[in-house]
Amino acid sequence: MNNKTPTSILITGGAGYIGSHTCRILSKKGLNLVVLDNLEYGHRDALEVSENLHFYQGSVGNESLLKKIFINHKIEAVVHFAAYTYVGESVAQPEKYYENNILQPMTLLRVMKSFGCVNIIFSSTCATYGNPHYLPLDENHPQHPVSPYGKSKYFLEQIIRDYSKAYGFRYVFLRYFNASGAAMDGSIGEDHDPETHLIPLLLKTAKGESGPLKIFGNDYETPDGTCLRDYIHVEDLAEAHFLALSYLQQRKASNAFNLGTGKGYSVMEVIHEVENVTNRKVPFEIVPRREGDATSLVAQASLAKSQLGWEAKHKSLYSIVESAWKWENGPSNGKYNN
Ligand SMILES: NC(=O)c1ccc[n+]([C@@H]2O[C@H](COP(=O)([O-])OP(=O)(O)OC[C@H]3O[C@@H](n4cnc5c(N)ncnc54)[C@H](O)[C@@H]3O)[C@@H](O)[C@H]2O)c1
Ligand SMILES: O=c1ccn([C@@H]2O[C@H](COP(=O)(O)OP(=O)(O)O[C@H]3O[C@H](CO)[C@@H](O)[C@H](O)[C@H]3O)[C@@H](O)[C@H]2O)c(=O)[nH]1
């Protein structure tokens, strides 16, 4: 690396669902990207091959690999997506979540600090709020997460806040609501193994590739008894990362932002929308509640609008489901080769 080496953004977990859509948008904006992903859940094929994108396979807790990356590239900011993300699994296996979502990122923070890189965008979540005291949820809503996954994200937020006070870190916490949909051109999309997310599961059920959808509880305090979520298109989320990078560079400030549409849909309403889009019946059955699920999570996202200039463009659930359906029925049938 010399003085002429261009600056790059390090994207951890960049081969995952939201990470790959974000890489695509940041690449199109002309940024140089370095992706670090251990490919446990991500896909190399989800990333375009480009001169402006360097890929390293490895873990966020691998200190020597991180040092190599910081020596080889002039990293001006880190976008930290890498994490385990399954709410239900985290209740049964908290150790797995605290190790991967807190301990490993501590190594990342240590290496950032030692190389003087203080800018971080962190993929946080509405799951840090827990059950709502009021709706929609704004950023000042108390954070009482009800799953180890949500707690792992909340604790890392607190750690980064302390690094900000003590070591001058600048951060943007992007608290995503429920990421969904696929690239509008159908080229990339969601491919998790196992798949546990509602919309892709429903689409697989509609295709006959999965059994009846198990609805986790219909005895919640919601209009139809099933949980409410705010489904936000993955390309809208991706765009927010570009704006957050500009915010860190220009404002040199730190903040937390909700990213959602402001409209909640129940599980039953999502099923009906999937039936509308696919023109197929989607069988379902009611099973007990899944531990760790909050009743309703709906965003108040006006702070992201006033501070970042961000607003969801894909506001209708129909168009979100339609984009995911296009990916499911595209040439790759909703699956990457690797
Ligand atoms: N999907 C959602 O609805 C949602 C909502 C709120 C927040 N988030 C957060 O957004 C981020 C991305 O979520 P996603 O849905 O794209 O998940 P994903 O599983 O598709 O992507 C995560 C990526 O990180 C990689 N990874 C995991 N642990 C790693 C480690 N220790 N070192 C290196 N790579 C590692 C995985 O291989 C994967 O490619 C996560 O932090 C998640 O908690 C997601
Ligand atoms: O087979 C299923 C799957 C889901 N659900 C329900 O559908 C809703 C959405 O569930 P899911 O798609 O699994 O997403 P979440 O559990 O809400 O978690 C996602 O959204 C969170 C933000 O809400 C993120 O933090 C997580 O990383 C991400 O996995 C919830 O009410 C679930 O109880 C079912 O009833 N049956």
Short mmCIF file of C-alpha atoms and ligand atoms in Angstrom, two decimals:
data_model
loop_
_atom_site.label_atom_id
_atom_site.label_comp_id
_atom_site.label_asym_id
_atom_site.label_seq_id
_atom_site.Cartn_x
_atom_site.Cartn_y
_atom_site.Cartn_z
CA MET A 1 0.00 0.00 0.00
CA ASN A 2 1.35 3.49 -0.82
CA ASN A 3 -0.06 7.05 -0.76
CA LYS A 4 -1.74 6.47 -4.10
CA THR A 5 -3.61 3.38 -2.92
CA PRO A 6 -7.31 4.24 -3.25
CA THR A 7 -9.49 3.99 -0.15
CA SER A 8 -11.81 1.02 0.26
CA ILE A 9 -14.79 0.03 2.35
CA LEU A 10 -14.52 -3.28 4.24
CA ILE A 11 -17.80 -5.20 4.09
CA THR A 12 -18.02 -8.09 6.55
CA GLY A 13 -20.72 -10.62 5.66
CA GLY A 14 -20.86 -9.08 2.19
CA ALA A 15 -21.69 -12.40 0.50
CA GLY A 16 -24.89 -12.73 2.53
CA TYR A 17 -28.41 -11.65 1.61
CA ILE A 18 -28.40 -7.96 2.56
CA GLY A 19 -24.61 -7.67 2.17
CA SER A 20 -24.60 -8.81 -1.46
CA HIS A 21 -27.38 -6.40 -2.45
CA THR A 22 -25.46 -3.61 -0.70
CA CYS A 23 -22.18 -4.51 -2.43
CA ARG A 24 -23.96 -4.32 -5.76
CA ILE A 25 -25.29 -0.82 -5.08
CA LEU A 26 -22.02 0.48 -3.58
CA SER A 27 -20.08 -0.91 -6.57
CA LYS A 28 -22.43 0.85 -8.97
CA LYS A 29 -21.71 4.10 -7.08
CA GLY A 30 -18.00 3.56 -7.86
CA LEU A 31 -16.73 2.60 -4.39
CA ASN A 32 -13.83 0.16 -3.90
CA LEU A 33 -14.95 -2.78 -1.78
CA VAL A 34 -13.17 -5.44 0.24
CA VAL A 35 -15.50 -8.26 1.28
CA LEU A 36 -14.73 -10.58 4.20
CA ASP A 37 -17.12 -13.52 4.55
CA ASN A 38 -16.56 -17.07 5.79
CA LEU A 39 -19.32 -18.29 3.40
CA GLU A 40 -21.03 -20.23 6.18
CA TYR A 41 -24.31 -18.74 5.00
CA GLY A 42 -23.19 -16.49 2.15
CA HIS A 43 -22.52 -17.22 -1.52
CA ARG A 44 -19.53 -16.25 -3.64
CA ASP A 45 -21.87 -16.19 -6.65
CA ALA A 46 -23.95 -13.44 -5.04
CA LEU A 47 -21.03 -11.06 -5.64
CA GLU A 48 -20.13 -9.66 -9.05
CA VAL A 49 -16.57 -10.26 -10.17
CA SER A 50 -15.04 -6.82 -10.55
CA GLU A 51 -11.68 -5.08 -10.33
CA ASN A 52 -13.13 -2.87 -7.61
CA LEU A 53 -14.14 -5.76 -5.36
CA HIS A 54 -11.64 -7.93 -3.45
CA PHE A 55 -12.97 -11.02 -1.74
CA TYR A 56 -11.39 -12.72 1.31
CA GLN A 57 -12.87 -15.92 2.68
CA GLY A 58 -12.54 -15.97 6.46
CA SER A 59 -14.03 -15.01 9.78
CA VAL A 60 -14.37 -11.69 11.51
CA GLY A 61 -12.60 -13.24 14.50
CA ASN A 62 -9.49 -14.09 12.44
CA GLU A 63 -7.09 -11.40 13.65
CA SER A 64 -4.18 -12.23 11.35
CA LEU A 65 -6.42 -12.20 8.27
CA LEU A 66 -7.94 -8.88 9.36
CA LYS A 67 -4.47 -7.38 9.81
CA LYS A 68 -3.50 -8.59 6.35
CA ILE A 69 -6.60 -6.89 4.90
CA PHE A 70 -5.84 -3.60 6.68
CA ILE A 71 -2.20 -3.77 5.52
CA ASN A 72 -3.16 -4.51 1.89
CA HIS A 73 -6.01 -1.99 1.61
CA LYS A 74 -6.59 1.55 2.83
CA ILE A 75 -9.82 0.86 4.73
CA GLU A 76 -11.67 4.09 5.52
CA ALA A 77 -14.83 2.52 6.93
CA VAL A 78 -16.29 -0.87 7.84
CA VAL A 79 -19.82 -2.02 7.11
CA HIS A 80 -20.39 -4.88 9.54
CA PHE A 81 -23.09 -7.32 8.38
CA ALA A 82 -21.47 -10.61 9.49
CA ALA A 83 -23.60 -12.30 12.14
CA TYR A 84 -25.84 -15.25 12.84
CA THR A 85 -29.39 -14.08 12.31
CA TYR A 86 -31.97 -16.69 13.34
CA VAL A 87 -34.12 -15.43 16.23
CA GLY A 88 -35.56 -18.88 17.10
CA GLU A 89 -32.20 -20.69 16.97
CA SER A 90 -30.62 -18.09 19.25
CA VAL A 91 -33.01 -19.07 22.07
CA ALA A 92 -31.83 -22.71 21.92
CA GLN A 93 -28.14 -21.87 21.23
CA PRO A 94 -27.25 -18.56 22.89
CA GLU A 95 -23.54 -19.39 23.13
CA LYS A 96 -23.31 -19.69 19.35
CA TYR A 97 -24.84 -16.20 18.99
CA TYR A 98 -22.79 -14.44 21.66
CA GLU A 99 -19.57 -15.96 20.31
CA ASN A 100 -20.20 -15.03 16.69
CA ASN A 101 -22.09 -11.76 17.12
CA ILE A 102 -20.07 -10.24 19.99
CA LEU A 103 -16.75 -12.00 20.62
CA GLN A 104 -15.67 -12.17 16.98
CA PRO A 105 -16.59 -8.53 16.24
CA MET A 106 -14.47 -7.50 19.29
CA THR A 107 -11.48 -8.67 17.25
CA LEU A 108 -12.66 -6.57 14.33
CA LEU A 109 -12.97 -3.51 16.59
CA ARG A 110 -9.49 -4.14 18.02
CA VAL A 111 -7.92 -4.30 14.57
CA MET A 112 -9.85 -1.22 13.41
CA LYS A 113 -8.57 0.67 16.44
CA SER A 114 -4.99 -0.40 15.91
CA PHE A 115 -5.09 0.79 12.27
CA GLY A 116 -6.84 4.07 13.17
CA CYS A 117 -10.01 3.17 11.27
CA VAL A 118 -12.85 4.60 13.35
CA ASN A 119 -15.87 4.58 11.01
CA ILE A 120 -18.35 1.73 11.32
CA ILE A 121 -21.82 1.02 10.01
CA PHE A 122 -23.37 -1.76 12.03
CA SER A 123 -26.30 -3.95 10.95
CA SER A 124 -28.53 -3.71 13.98
CA THR A 125 -32.16 -4.67 14.20
CA CYS A 126 -35.62 -3.80 15.43
CA ALA A 127 -35.25 -7.00 17.50
CA THR A 128 -33.22 -4.85 19.97
CA TYR A 129 -36.48 -3.16 21.03
CA GLY A 130 -38.29 -6.27 22.28
CA ASN A 131 -42.04 -6.07 22.79
CA PRO A 132 -43.36 -2.60 21.98
CA HIS A 133 -44.48 -0.12 24.62
CA TYR A 134 -45.93 1.95 21.77
CA LEU A 135 -46.11 1.77 17.98
CA PRO A 136 -44.60 2.72 15.62
CA LEU A 137 -41.19 2.24 17.22
CA ASP A 138 -38.89 5.25 17.13
CA GLU A 139 -35.18 5.14 17.95
CA ASN A 140 -35.81 6.31 21.53
CA HIS A 141 -38.08 3.37 22.32
CA PRO A 142 -36.56 1.39 25.26
CA GLN A 143 -34.39 -1.51 24.15
CA HIS A 144 -35.37 -4.71 25.96
CA PRO A 145 -34.63 -7.50 23.45
CA VAL A 146 -36.48 -10.78 24.03
CA SER A 147 -34.08 -13.16 22.24
CA PRO A 148 -30.34 -13.81 22.60
CA TYR A 149 -30.02 -12.73 18.94
CA GLY A 150 -31.61 -9.36 19.74
CA LYS A 151 -29.48 -9.07 22.87
CA SER A 152 -26.28 -9.81 20.94
CA LYS A 153 -27.08 -6.90 18.61
CA TYR A 154 -28.00 -4.62 21.53
CA PHE A 155 -24.76 -5.45 23.40
CA LEU A 156 -22.61 -4.78 20.35
CA GLU A 157 -24.35 -1.41 19.95
CA GLN A 158 -23.38 -0.61 23.56
CA ILE A 159 -19.78 -1.70 23.01
CA ILE A 160 -19.45 0.47 19.90
CA ARG A 161 -20.94 3.45 21.79
CA ASP A 162 -18.21 3.01 24.43
CA TYR A 163 -15.53 2.80 21.70
CA SER A 164 -16.95 6.03 20.34
CA LYS A 165 -16.61 7.82 23.70
CA ALA A 166 -13.18 6.42 24.56
CA TYR A 167 -11.47 5.97 21.19
CA GLY A 168 -13.26 8.39 18.87
CA PHE A 169 -15.14 5.77 16.85
CA ARG A 170 -17.96 7.14 14.68
CA TYR A 171 -20.89 4.84 14.06
CA VAL A 172 -24.18 4.47 12.30
CA PHE A 173 -26.45 1.75 13.66
CA LEU A 174 -28.94 0.77 11.00
CA ARG A 175 -31.80 -0.97 12.75
CA TYR A 176 -33.38 -2.93 9.91
CA PHE A 177 -36.91 -4.19 10.21
CA ASN A 178 -37.68 -7.35 8.18
CA ALA A 179 -35.46 -7.47 5.11
CA SER A 180 -37.31 -9.00 2.16
CA GLY A 181 -37.59 -9.16 -1.61
CA ALA A 182 -34.86 -9.50 -4.22
CA ALA A 183 -33.04 -7.32 -6.75
CA MET A 184 -35.69 -5.86 -9.07
CA ASP A 185 -33.93 -7.33 -12.13
CA GLY A 186 -34.17 -10.80 -10.56
CA SER A 187 -30.38 -11.33 -10.70
CA ILE A 188 -29.71 -11.84 -6.98
CA GLY A 189 -31.95 -12.66 -4.03
CA GLU A 190 -32.36 -14.54 -0.78
CA ASP A 191 -30.89 -18.05 -0.50
CA HIS A 192 -30.48 -19.29 3.06
CA ASP A 193 -29.88 -22.87 4.17
CA PRO A 194 -31.86 -23.56 6.24
CA GLU A 195 -34.47 -21.02 5.14
CA THR A 196 -36.55 -19.87 8.08
CA HIS A 197 -37.80 -16.48 6.86
CA LEU A 198 -41.47 -16.06 6.25
CA ILE A 199 -41.66 -14.78 2.66
CA PRO A 200 -39.18 -17.21 1.00
CA LEU A 201 -40.76 -20.10 2.92
CA LEU A 202 -44.22 -19.11 1.70
CA LEU A 203 -42.95 -18.89 -1.89
CA LYS A 204 -41.38 -22.34 -1.60
CA THR A 205 -44.69 -23.62 -0.25
CA ALA A 206 -46.47 -22.01 -3.23
CA LYS A 207 -44.00 -23.78 -5.56
CA GLY A 208 -44.71 -27.10 -3.83
CA GLU A 209 -41.10 -27.34 -2.57
CA SER A 210 -42.01 -27.01 1.09
CA GLY A 211 -44.87 -28.30 3.23
CA PRO A 212 -47.68 -26.19 4.70
CA LEU A 213 -46.43 -23.01 6.34
CA LYS A 214 -46.41 -23.34 10.12
CA ILE A 215 -47.80 -20.13 11.62
CA PHE A 216 -46.05 -19.58 14.95
CA GLY A 217 -49.02 -18.63 17.12
CA ASN A 218 -52.37 -16.96 16.45
CA ASP A 219 -52.97 -15.80 20.01
CA TYR A 220 -50.97 -12.57 19.96
CA GLU A 221 -52.53 -9.20 20.78
CA THR A 222 -52.87 -8.20 17.14
CA PRO A 223 -56.00 -7.80 14.97
CA ASP A 224 -55.88 -11.40 13.64
CA GLY A 225 -53.74 -12.91 16.43
CA THR A 226 -50.60 -13.40 14.28
CA CYS A 227 -47.40 -11.34 14.66
CA LEU A 228 -46.99 -8.01 12.87
CA ARG A 229 -43.76 -7.16 11.04
CA ASP A 230 -42.60 -4.27 8.85
CA TYR A 231 -41.23 -5.81 5.61
CA ILE A 232 -38.61 -3.62 3.99
CA HIS A 233 -37.19 -4.21 0.50
CA VAL A 234 -33.56 -5.32 0.48
CA GLU A 235 -32.60 -2.73 -2.20
CA ASP A 236 -34.01 0.03 -0.01
CA LEU A 237 -31.81 -1.24 2.81
CA ALA A 238 -28.81 -1.38 0.48
CA GLU A 239 -29.29 2.26 -0.55
CA ALA A 240 -29.31 3.31 3.12
CA HIS A 241 -25.71 2.07 3.52
CA PHE A 242 -24.49 4.45 0.83
CA LEU A 243 -26.25 7.33 2.57
CA ALA A 244 -24.88 6.22 5.95
CA LEU A 245 -21.33 6.24 4.55
CA SER A 246 -21.86 9.82 3.33
CA TYR A 247 -23.27 10.72 6.75
CA LEU A 248 -20.14 9.42 8.51
CA GLN A 249 -17.82 11.17 6.06
CA GLN A 250 -19.59 14.52 5.86
CA ARG A 251 -21.27 14.98 9.25
CA LYS A 252 -18.58 13.17 11.25
CA ALA A 253 -21.36 12.28 13.70
CA SER A 254 -22.83 9.07 15.14
CA ASN A 255 -26.44 7.94 15.29
CA ALA A 256 -28.94 5.06 15.18
CA PHE A 257 -31.62 4.88 12.49
CA ASN A 258 -34.66 2.68 11.99
CA LEU A 259 -35.14 1.39 8.45
CA GLY A 260 -38.68 0.29 7.69
CA THR A 261 -41.75 1.34 5.74
CA GLY A 262 -43.91 2.28 8.75
CA LYS A 263 -46.58 -0.29 7.85
CA GLY A 264 -46.98 -3.61 9.64
CA TYR A 265 -48.40 -6.80 8.13
CA SER A 266 -49.56 -9.83 10.05
CA VAL A 267 -48.41 -13.32 9.08
CA MET A 268 -51.95 -13.99 7.74
CA GLU A 269 -51.81 -10.83 5.59
CA VAL A 270 -48.44 -11.90 4.16
CA ILE A 271 -49.94 -15.28 3.26
CA HIS A 272 -52.78 -13.54 1.39
CA GLU A 273 -50.34 -11.29 -0.47
CA VAL A 274 -48.25 -14.31 -1.50
CA GLU A 275 -51.45 -15.94 -2.82
CA ASN A 276 -52.24 -12.74 -4.78
CA VAL A 277 -48.79 -12.55 -6.36
CA THR A 278 -48.39 -16.25 -7.15
CA ASN A 279 -52.04 -16.91 -7.96
CA ARG A 280 -51.71 -20.14 -5.95
CA LYS A 281 -53.21 -21.34 -2.71
CA VAL A 282 -50.71 -21.52 0.17
CA PRO A 283 -51.57 -24.17 2.75
CA PHE A 284 -50.81 -23.37 6.39
CA GLU A 285 -51.31 -24.72 9.89
CA ILE A 286 -51.25 -23.04 13.29
CA VAL A 287 -48.53 -24.24 15.68
CA PRO A 288 -47.42 -22.86 19.07
CA ARG A 289 -45.58 -19.56 19.35
CA ARG A 290 -41.87 -19.53 18.49
CA GLU A 291 -39.85 -18.48 21.53
CA GLY A 292 -38.06 -15.15 21.10
CA ASP A 293 -40.67 -13.58 18.77
CA ALA A 294 -41.90 -10.08 19.63
CA THR A 295 -45.61 -9.38 19.03
CA SER A 296 -45.37 -6.38 16.69
CA LEU A 297 -42.41 -4.56 15.15
CA VAL A 298 -43.29 -1.55 13.02
CA ALA A 299 -40.92 1.33 12.26
CA GLN A 300 -41.08 5.04 12.68
CA ALA A 301 -38.35 5.89 10.16
CA SER A 302 -38.59 9.68 10.01
CA LEU A 303 -35.12 10.17 11.52
CA ALA A 304 -33.52 8.31 8.61
CA LYS A 305 -35.45 10.60 6.28
CA SER A 306 -34.42 13.86 7.94
CA GLN A 307 -30.79 12.89 8.71
CA LEU A 308 -29.81 10.52 5.90
CA GLY A 309 -32.28 11.57 3.21
CA TRP A 310 -33.46 7.93 3.13
CA GLU A 311 -36.97 6.72 2.48
CA ALA A 312 -38.34 3.34 1.42
CA LYS A 313 -39.10 3.38 -2.31
CA HIS A 314 -40.78 -0.06 -2.44
CA LYS A 315 -43.68 0.64 -0.14
CA SER A 316 -46.12 -2.04 -1.24
CA LEU A 317 -45.87 -5.57 0.10
CA TYR A 318 -47.14 -6.76 -3.28
CA SER A 319 -44.08 -5.42 -5.12
CA ILE A 320 -41.73 -6.78 -2.44
CA VAL A 321 -43.22 -10.28 -2.77
CA GLU A 322 -43.29 -9.95 -6.56
CA SER A 323 -39.52 -9.28 -6.66
CA ALA A 324 -38.85 -12.35 -4.48
CA TRP A 325 -41.14 -14.46 -6.71
CA LYS A 326 -39.19 -13.32 -9.80
CA TRP A 327 -35.92 -14.48 -8.14
CA GLU A 328 -37.52 -17.82 -7.12
CA ASN A 329 -38.59 -18.44 -10.72
CA GLY A 330 -35.50 -17.02 -12.43
CA PRO A 331 -32.78 -19.04 -14.19
CA SER A 332 -31.20 -20.10 -10.88
CA ASN A 333 -34.55 -21.06 -9.32
CA GLY A 334 -33.77 -19.01 -6.20
CA LYS A 335 -30.50 -20.90 -5.49
CA TYR A 336 -26.84 -19.97 -6.00
CA ASN A 337 -24.41 -22.60 -7.29
CA ASN A 338 -21.92 -21.67 -4.60
N1 LIG B 1 -32.56 -10.40 7.36
C1 LIG B 1 -33.17 -9.53 8.16
O1 LIG B 1 -34.40 -9.37 8.13
C2 LIG B 1 -32.37 -8.69 9.12
C3 LIG B 1 -33.04 -7.75 9.91
C4 LIG B 1 -32.31 -7.00 10.85
C5 LIG B 1 -30.93 -7.13 10.93
N2 LIG B 1 -30.30 -8.04 10.14
C6 LIG B 1 -28.84 -8.14 10.24
O2 LIG B 1 -28.28 -7.87 8.96
C7 LIG B 1 -27.08 -8.62 8.76
C8 LIG B 1 -27.19 -9.42 7.46
O3 LIG B 1 -28.32 -10.29 7.53
P1 LIG B 1 -28.66 -11.27 6.32
O4 LIG B 1 -30.12 -11.52 6.38
O5 LIG B 1 -28.04 -10.75 5.07
O6 LIG B 1 -27.93 -12.58 6.82
P2 LIG B 1 -27.02 -13.61 5.99
O7 LIG B 1 -26.85 -14.81 6.84
O8 LIG B 1 -27.55 -13.79 4.62
O9 LIG B 1 -25.65 -12.84 5.88
C9 LIG B 1 -24.68 -12.87 6.91
C10 LIG B 1 -23.33 -13.17 6.25
O10 LIG B 1 -22.31 -13.13 7.26
C11 LIG B 1 -21.48 -14.26 7.09
N3 LIG B 1 -20.92 -14.51 8.43
C12 LIG B 1 -21.61 -14.86 9.56
N4 LIG B 1 -20.76 -14.92 10.61
C13 LIG B 1 -19.53 -14.59 10.12
C14 LIG B 1 -18.25 -14.45 10.73
N5 LIG B 1 -18.05 -14.66 12.02
N6 LIG B 1 -17.20 -14.08 9.94
C15 LIG B 1 -17.39 -13.87 8.61
N7 LIG B 1 -18.57 -13.98 7.98
C16 LIG B 1 -19.63 -14.34 8.75
C17 LIG B 1 -22.36 -15.36 6.55
O11 LIG B 1 -21.63 -16.33 5.84
C18 LIG B 1 -23.29 -14.57 5.63
O12 LIG B 1 -22.77 -14.46 4.32
C19 LIG B 1 -26.93 -9.48 10.01
O13 LIG B 1 -26.07 -8.83 10.90
C20 LIG B 1 -28.34 -9.52 10.59
O14 LIG B 1 -28.33 -9.71 11.98
C21 LIG B 1 -30.98 -8.81 9.24
O1 LIG B 2 -42.28 -20.52 9.36
C1 LIG B 2 -42.52 -19.40 9.83
C2 LIG B 2 -41.59 -18.34 9.78
C3 LIG B 2 -41.95 -17.14 10.36
N1 LIG B 2 -43.14 -16.97 10.96
C4 LIG B 2 -43.49 -15.66 11.55
O2 LIG B 2 -43.25 -14.66 10.59
C5 LIG B 2 -42.72 -13.48 11.18
C6 LIG B 2 -41.39 -13.15 10.52
O3 LIG B 2 -40.46 -14.16 10.86
P1 LIG B 2 -39.04 -14.32 10.14
O4 LIG B 2 -39.19 -14.16 8.67
O5 LIG B 2 -38.41 -15.57 10.67
O6 LIG B 2 -38.26 -13.03 10.64
P2 LIG B 2 -37.91 -12.55 12.11
O7 LIG B 2 -37.95 -13.66 13.09
O8 LIG B 2 -38.80 -11.36 12.40
O9 LIG B 2 -36.40 -12.13 12.00
C7 LIG B 2 -35.89 -11.42 10.87
O10 LIG B 2 -36.17 -10.07 11.09
C8 LIG B 2 -35.53 -9.57 12.28
C9 LIG B 2 -36.07 -8.18 12.43
O11 LIG B 2 -37.44 -8.28 12.80
C10 LIG B 2 -34.04 -9.67 12.08
O12 LIG B 2 -33.33 -9.07 13.13
C11 LIG B 2 -33.64 -11.11 11.91
O13 LIG B 2 -32.24 -11.21 11.67
C12 LIG B 2 -34.39 -11.68 10.75
O14 LIG B 2 -34.14 -13.08 10.66
C13 LIG B 2 -42.58 -13.78 12.67
O15 LIG B 2 -43.70 -13.29 13.32
C14 LIG B 2 -42.60 -15.32 12.75
O16 LIG B 2 -43.16 -15.80 13.94
C15 LIG B 2 -44.06 -17.99 11.00
O17 LIG B 2 -45.15 -17.84 11.54
N2 LIG B 2 -43.72 -19.18 10.44
#
